[in-house]
């Protein structure tokens, strides 16, 4: 009896060990494959508790979340046979656990190398179809979409899905940067010269138009002033004529006073006239008191 009681803990421990080795858990973020002596017999893409035969089956799990492959910058040729250094990265995840295991054995270094080769091949093909201006332009959305599709097709045999591909930076090699920058400077200087020429032409046109408008304005003002002066002189002559017809003697006397005021007003002038000149007509008519 005592021996039976001593055997119970051992039996419980053995049963627990058997259950532990006969079960496995697949988490929400995982994929799993069950192997039998190295041969894949089943894949699991649903989370939960599953069973296996101890010592015959073994289970390999993989992370099915989106992974990032940040590749090293690579040099590619454009359609113009110009070198560009491209720094890119890719977002990927496991789509087929069995195929992924067959292709890579679950080795992260191997999958990074195989994916990098396919990404570089697609980048080389796409950049080889475009000019430098096209690959560095702001409208690169279509290029990224095409790259993602092409790399996803190339990576299908690895059991992975390419979610997105992005180019972080495109640089020119040091040996060609100066020549490219020199051409860019020359082009910008040419554009600047053209703009300055257009500006000078516009300035001359504006200046000539302003001078013309000034001449026209002055001529119109002079013509209007002469017309006003003529109208004023006519009105003055009309007033003088009217005054003369009302009292000719007074008008003559008044005009003579204006002449005397103009002749002797300053007091420092010299006039040489004959004594019997009509200019002194009213002086002669004056009598002493």
GROMACS .gro file of C-alpha atoms in nm:
model
  289
    1UNK     CA    1   0.000   0.000   0.000
    2UNK     CA    2   0.278   0.236   0.088
    3UNK     CA    3   0.450   0.150  -0.238
    4UNK     CA    4   0.130   0.237  -0.432
    5UNK     CA    5   0.107   0.574  -0.258
    6UNK     CA    6   0.467   0.649  -0.343
    7UNK     CA    7   0.402   0.565  -0.707
    8UNK     CA    8   0.115   0.819  -0.743
    9UNK     CA    9   0.333   1.134  -0.750
   10UNK     CA   10   0.560   0.969  -1.000
   11UNK     CA   11   0.262   0.875  -1.218
   12UNK     CA   12   0.121   1.228  -1.196
   13UNK     CA   13   0.458   1.379  -1.285
   14UNK     CA   14   0.495   1.138  -1.577
   15UNK     CA   15   0.144   1.221  -1.698
   16UNK     CA   16   0.215   1.592  -1.669
   17UNK     CA   17   0.538   1.555  -1.864
   18UNK     CA   18   0.356   1.352  -2.127
   19UNK     CA   19   0.086   1.617  -2.164
   20UNK     CA   20   0.350   1.892  -2.180
   21UNK     CA   21   0.544   1.716  -2.453
   22UNK     CA   22   0.223   1.622  -2.642
   23UNK     CA   23   0.078   1.976  -2.664
   24UNK     CA   24   0.189   2.309  -2.801
   25UNK     CA   25   0.038   2.659  -2.820
   26UNK     CA   26   0.018   2.883  -3.126
   27UNK     CA   27  -0.013   3.252  -3.033
   28UNK     CA   28  -0.211   3.514  -3.226
   29UNK     CA   29   0.101   3.653  -3.397
   30UNK     CA   30   0.244   3.315  -3.492
   31UNK     CA   31   0.232   3.053  -3.764
   32UNK     CA   32   0.341   2.696  -3.693
   33UNK     CA   33   0.432   2.382  -3.881
   34UNK     CA   34   0.436   2.030  -3.739
   35UNK     CA   35   0.714   1.800  -3.854
   36UNK     CA   36   0.744   1.423  -3.838
   37UNK     CA   37   1.103   1.317  -3.859
   38UNK     CA   38   1.180   1.636  -4.055
   39UNK     CA   39   0.883   1.607  -4.291
   40UNK     CA   40   0.612   1.875  -4.286
   41UNK     CA   41   0.278   1.714  -4.212
   42UNK     CA   42   0.063   2.012  -4.112
   43UNK     CA   43   0.061   2.391  -4.084
   44UNK     CA   44  -0.124   2.598  -3.823
   45UNK     CA   45  -0.237   2.956  -3.886
   46UNK     CA   46  -0.503   2.972  -3.612
   47UNK     CA   47  -0.409   3.042  -3.251
   48UNK     CA   48  -0.487   2.788  -2.981
   49UNK     CA   49  -0.380   2.466  -2.813
   50UNK     CA   50  -0.276   2.177  -3.041
   51UNK     CA   51  -0.144   1.825  -2.999
   52UNK     CA   52   0.155   1.629  -3.127
   53UNK     CA   53   0.317   1.291  -3.080
   54UNK     CA   54   0.608   1.328  -2.838
   55UNK     CA   55   0.954   1.245  -2.967
   56UNK     CA   56   0.815   1.186  -3.318
   57UNK     CA   57   0.664   1.525  -3.398
   58UNK     CA   58   0.832   1.859  -3.344
   59UNK     CA   59   0.688   2.205  -3.400
   60UNK     CA   60   0.849   2.515  -3.551
   61UNK     CA   61   0.680   2.855  -3.504
   62UNK     CA   62   0.728   3.174  -3.703
   63UNK     CA   63   0.633   3.535  -3.642
   64UNK     CA   64   0.362   3.629  -3.896
   65UNK     CA   65   0.371   4.001  -3.817
   66UNK     CA   66   0.506   4.249  -4.072
   67UNK     CA   67   0.886   4.256  -4.071
   68UNK     CA   68   1.124   4.525  -4.198
   69UNK     CA   69   1.425   4.452  -4.416
   70UNK     CA   70   1.653   4.755  -4.423
   71UNK     CA   71   1.891   4.682  -4.708
   72UNK     CA   72   2.237   4.831  -4.749
   73UNK     CA   73   2.267   5.108  -5.011
   74UNK     CA   74   2.339   4.964  -5.355
   75UNK     CA   75   2.465   5.118  -5.680
   76UNK     CA   76   2.248   5.092  -5.992
   77UNK     CA   77   2.265   5.223  -6.349
   78UNK     CA   78   1.994   5.442  -6.501
   79UNK     CA   79   1.892   5.431  -6.867
   80UNK     CA   80   2.146   5.712  -6.923
   81UNK     CA   81   2.422   5.482  -6.792
   82UNK     CA   82   2.460   5.701  -6.487
   83UNK     CA   83   2.533   5.550  -6.144
   84UNK     CA   84   2.299   5.617  -5.853
   85UNK     CA   85   2.330   5.490  -5.497
   86UNK     CA   86   1.991   5.378  -5.366
   87UNK     CA   87   1.905   5.328  -4.998
   88UNK     CA   88   1.580   5.131  -4.965
   89UNK     CA   89   1.379   4.914  -4.729
   90UNK     CA   90   1.098   4.658  -4.763
   91UNK     CA   91   0.805   4.551  -4.546
   92UNK     CA   92   0.726   4.178  -4.564
   93UNK     CA   93   0.553   3.897  -4.380
   94UNK     CA   94   0.524   3.520  -4.404
   95UNK     CA   95   0.236   3.413  -4.627
   96UNK     CA   96   0.304   3.037  -4.653
   97UNK     CA   97   0.474   2.883  -4.349
   98UNK     CA   98   0.548   2.551  -4.519
   99UNK     CA   99   0.705   2.711  -4.826
  100UNK     CA  100   0.894   2.956  -4.607
  101UNK     CA  101   1.044   2.667  -4.408
  102UNK     CA  102   1.135   2.471  -4.721
  103UNK     CA  103   1.305   2.774  -4.880
  104UNK     CA  104   1.487   2.920  -4.584
  105UNK     CA  105   1.474   2.665  -4.306
  106UNK     CA  106   1.352   2.947  -4.082
  107UNK     CA  107   1.697   3.107  -4.086
  108UNK     CA  108   1.659   3.486  -4.053
  109UNK     CA  109   2.002   3.556  -4.207
  110UNK     CA  110   1.917   3.343  -4.509
  111UNK     CA  111   1.578   3.506  -4.566
  112UNK     CA  112   1.742   3.851  -4.541
  113UNK     CA  113   1.999   3.751  -4.803
  114UNK     CA  114   1.744   3.597  -5.041
  115UNK     CA  115   1.504   3.891  -5.012
  116UNK     CA  116   1.789   4.139  -5.061
  117UNK     CA  117   1.889   3.964  -5.384
  118UNK     CA  118   1.535   3.986  -5.522
  119UNK     CA  119   1.491   4.348  -5.413
  120UNK     CA  120   1.820   4.449  -5.576
  121UNK     CA  121   1.725   4.269  -5.896
  122UNK     CA  122   1.392   4.456  -5.917
  123UNK     CA  123   1.555   4.788  -5.834
  124UNK     CA  124   1.818   4.730  -6.102
  125UNK     CA  125   1.552   4.650  -6.361
  126UNK     CA  126   1.328   4.948  -6.275
  127UNK     CA  127   1.609   5.203  -6.247
  128UNK     CA  128   1.752   5.078  -6.574
  129UNK     CA  129   1.431   5.190  -6.748
  130UNK     CA  130   1.438   5.546  -6.613
  131UNK     CA  131   1.650   5.862  -6.620
  132UNK     CA  132   1.799   6.026  -6.312
  133UNK     CA  133   1.539   6.301  -6.333
  134UNK     CA  134   1.258   6.046  -6.335
  135UNK     CA  135   1.384   5.849  -6.036
  136UNK     CA  136   1.446   6.158  -5.820
  137UNK     CA  137   1.128   6.338  -5.916
  138UNK     CA  138   0.851   6.389  -5.664
  139UNK     CA  139   0.612   6.165  -5.855
  140UNK     CA  140   0.761   5.829  -5.750
  141UNK     CA  141   0.439   5.666  -5.636
  142UNK     CA  142   0.401   5.462  -5.955
  143UNK     CA  143   0.764   5.346  -5.929
  144UNK     CA  144   0.710   5.224  -5.573
  145UNK     CA  145   0.391   5.039  -5.669
  146UNK     CA  146   0.566   4.870  -5.960
  147UNK     CA  147   0.862   4.773  -5.740
  148UNK     CA  148   0.633   4.623  -5.475
  149UNK     CA  149   0.449   4.414  -5.733
  150UNK     CA  150   0.767   4.292  -5.900
  151UNK     CA  151   0.945   4.200  -5.576
  152UNK     CA  152   0.632   4.028  -5.442
  153UNK     CA  153   0.624   3.815  -5.759
  154UNK     CA  154   0.993   3.730  -5.726
  155UNK     CA  155   0.960   3.644  -5.355
  156UNK     CA  156   0.659   3.412  -5.398
  157UNK     CA  157   0.886   3.106  -5.401
  158UNK     CA  158   1.011   3.202  -5.054
  159UNK     CA  159   0.662   3.184  -4.905
  160UNK     CA  160   0.658   3.555  -4.815
  161UNK     CA  161   0.441   3.851  -4.915
  162UNK     CA  162   0.597   4.189  -4.990
  163UNK     CA  163   0.373   4.450  -4.830
  164UNK     CA  164   0.559   4.765  -4.935
  165UNK     CA  165   0.889   4.885  -5.077
  166UNK     CA  166   1.024   5.236  -5.023
  167UNK     CA  167   1.332   5.424  -5.140
  168UNK     CA  168   1.469   5.631  -4.854
  169UNK     CA  169   1.740   5.817  -5.038
  170UNK     CA  170   1.901   5.839  -5.381
  171UNK     CA  171   2.255   5.975  -5.401
  172UNK     CA  172   2.500   6.026  -5.682
  173UNK     CA  173   2.851   5.880  -5.656
  174UNK     CA  174   3.116   6.132  -5.563
  175UNK     CA  175   3.284   6.106  -5.904
  176UNK     CA  176   2.972   6.215  -6.092
  177UNK     CA  177   2.819   6.452  -5.837
  178UNK     CA  178   3.036   6.746  -5.938
  179UNK     CA  179   2.963   6.712  -6.309
  180UNK     CA  180   2.589   6.678  -6.243
  181UNK     CA  181   2.592   6.976  -6.009
  182UNK     CA  182   2.789   7.175  -6.266
  183UNK     CA  183   2.526   7.100  -6.531
  184UNK     CA  184   2.253   7.190  -6.287
  185UNK     CA  185   2.426   7.520  -6.204
  186UNK     CA  186   2.473   7.597  -6.573
  187UNK     CA  187   2.107   7.525  -6.638
  188UNK     CA  188   1.995   7.743  -6.346
  189UNK     CA  189   2.224   8.023  -6.463
  190UNK     CA  190   2.077   7.998  -6.813
  191UNK     CA  191   1.727   8.019  -6.671
  192UNK     CA  192   1.834   8.316  -6.457
  193UNK     CA  193   1.977   8.495  -6.762
  194UNK     CA  194   1.657   8.432  -6.954
  195UNK     CA  195   1.449   8.566  -6.667
  196UNK     CA  196   1.672   8.872  -6.631
  197UNK     CA  197   1.641   8.938  -7.006
  198UNK     CA  198   1.265   8.907  -6.986
  199UNK     CA  199   1.266   9.138  -6.684
  200UNK     CA  200   1.480   9.396  -6.863
  201UNK     CA  201   1.253   9.381  -7.166
  202UNK     CA  202   0.945   9.425  -6.947
  203UNK     CA  203   1.114   9.714  -6.762
  204UNK     CA  204   1.199   9.893  -7.089
  205UNK     CA  205   0.844   9.841  -7.213
  206UNK     CA  206   0.698   9.976  -6.889
  207UNK     CA  207   0.941  10.269  -6.888
  208UNK     CA  208   0.858  10.357  -7.250
  209UNK     CA  209   0.487  10.333  -7.178
  210UNK     CA  210   0.529  10.557  -6.872
  211UNK     CA  211   0.724  10.815  -7.077
  212UNK     CA  212   0.455  10.808  -7.344
  213UNK     CA  213   0.182  10.854  -7.086
  214UNK     CA  214   0.381  11.140  -6.927
  215UNK     CA  215   0.419  11.315  -7.264
  216UNK     CA  216   0.052  11.267  -7.343
  217UNK     CA  217  -0.053  11.391  -6.998
  218UNK     CA  218   0.168  11.701  -7.023
  219UNK     CA  219   0.043  11.774  -7.375
  220UNK     CA  220  -0.319  11.733  -7.266
  221UNK     CA  221  -0.259  11.955  -6.963
  222UNK     CA  222  -0.090  12.223  -7.177
  223UNK     CA  223  -0.370  12.211  -7.430
  224UNK     CA  224  -0.630  12.242  -7.157
  225UNK     CA  225  -0.439  12.528  -6.991
  226UNK     CA  226  -0.414  12.714  -7.320
  227UNK     CA  227  -0.783  12.666  -7.379
  228UNK     CA  228  -0.859  12.797  -7.029
  229UNK     CA  229  -0.620  13.089  -7.078
  230UNK     CA  230  -0.783  13.169  -7.411
  231UNK     CA  231  -1.128  13.152  -7.255
  232UNK     CA  232  -1.007  13.379  -6.969
  233UNK     CA  233  -0.856  13.628  -7.213
  234UNK     CA  234  -1.177  13.630  -7.415
  235UNK     CA  235  -1.383  13.688  -7.102
  236UNK     CA  236  -1.145  13.967  -6.994
  237UNK     CA  237  -1.164  14.129  -7.335
  238UNK     CA  238  -1.540  14.105  -7.323
  239UNK     CA  239  -1.544  14.268  -6.977
  240UNK     CA  240  -1.309  14.541  -7.093
  241UNK     CA  241  -1.519  14.606  -7.401
  242UNK     CA  242  -1.834  14.621  -7.193
  243UNK     CA  243  -1.672  14.865  -6.949
  244UNK     CA  244  -1.547  15.078  -7.238
  245UNK     CA  245  -1.893  15.107  -7.394
  246UNK     CA  246  -2.043  15.217  -7.062
  247UNK     CA  247  -1.799  15.506  -6.995
  248UNK     CA  248  -1.515  15.551  -7.242
  249UNK     CA  249  -1.352  15.847  -7.061
  250UNK     CA  250  -1.347  15.671  -6.723
  251UNK     CA  251  -1.219  15.353  -6.884
  252UNK     CA  252  -0.935  15.548  -7.051
  253UNK     CA  253  -0.853  15.721  -6.721
  254UNK     CA  254  -0.855  15.388  -6.531
  255UNK     CA  255  -0.629  15.224  -6.783
  256UNK     CA  256  -0.387  15.519  -6.766
  257UNK     CA  257  -0.371  15.484  -6.387
  258UNK     CA  258  -0.279  15.120  -6.430
  259UNK     CA  259  -0.007  15.223  -6.673
  260UNK     CA  260   0.126  15.489  -6.429
  261UNK     CA  261   0.125  15.234  -6.147
  262UNK     CA  262   0.318  14.989  -6.357
  263UNK     CA  263   0.568  15.253  -6.480
  264UNK     CA  264   0.635  15.440  -6.155
  265UNK     CA  265   0.550  15.180  -5.896
  266UNK     CA  266   0.909  15.062  -5.836
  267UNK     CA  267   1.051  15.418  -5.822
  268UNK     CA  268   1.391  15.322  -5.967
  269UNK     CA  269   1.310  15.315  -6.340
  270UNK     CA  270   1.410  15.558  -6.612
  271UNK     CA  271   1.181  15.660  -6.901
  272UNK     CA  272   1.258  15.892  -7.189
  273UNK     CA  273   0.942  16.040  -7.346
  274UNK     CA  274   0.849  16.357  -7.531
  275UNK     CA  275   0.676  16.612  -7.311
  276UNK     CA  276   0.371  16.624  -7.533
  277UNK     CA  277   0.331  16.244  -7.536
  278UNK     CA  278  -0.016  16.105  -7.481
  279UNK     CA  279   0.123  15.909  -7.187
  280UNK     CA  280   0.113  16.233  -6.980
  281UNK     CA  281  -0.225  16.341  -7.108
  282UNK     CA  282  -0.390  16.331  -6.766
  283UNK     CA  283  -0.094  16.500  -6.600
  284UNK     CA  284  -0.142  16.797  -6.830
  285UNK     CA  285  -0.510  16.821  -6.740
  286UNK     CA  286  -0.432  16.839  -6.369
  287UNK     CA  287  -0.430  17.199  -6.229
  288UNK     CA  288  -0.258  17.312  -5.917
  289UNK     CA  289  -0.484  17.404  -5.625
   0.00000   0.00000   0.00000
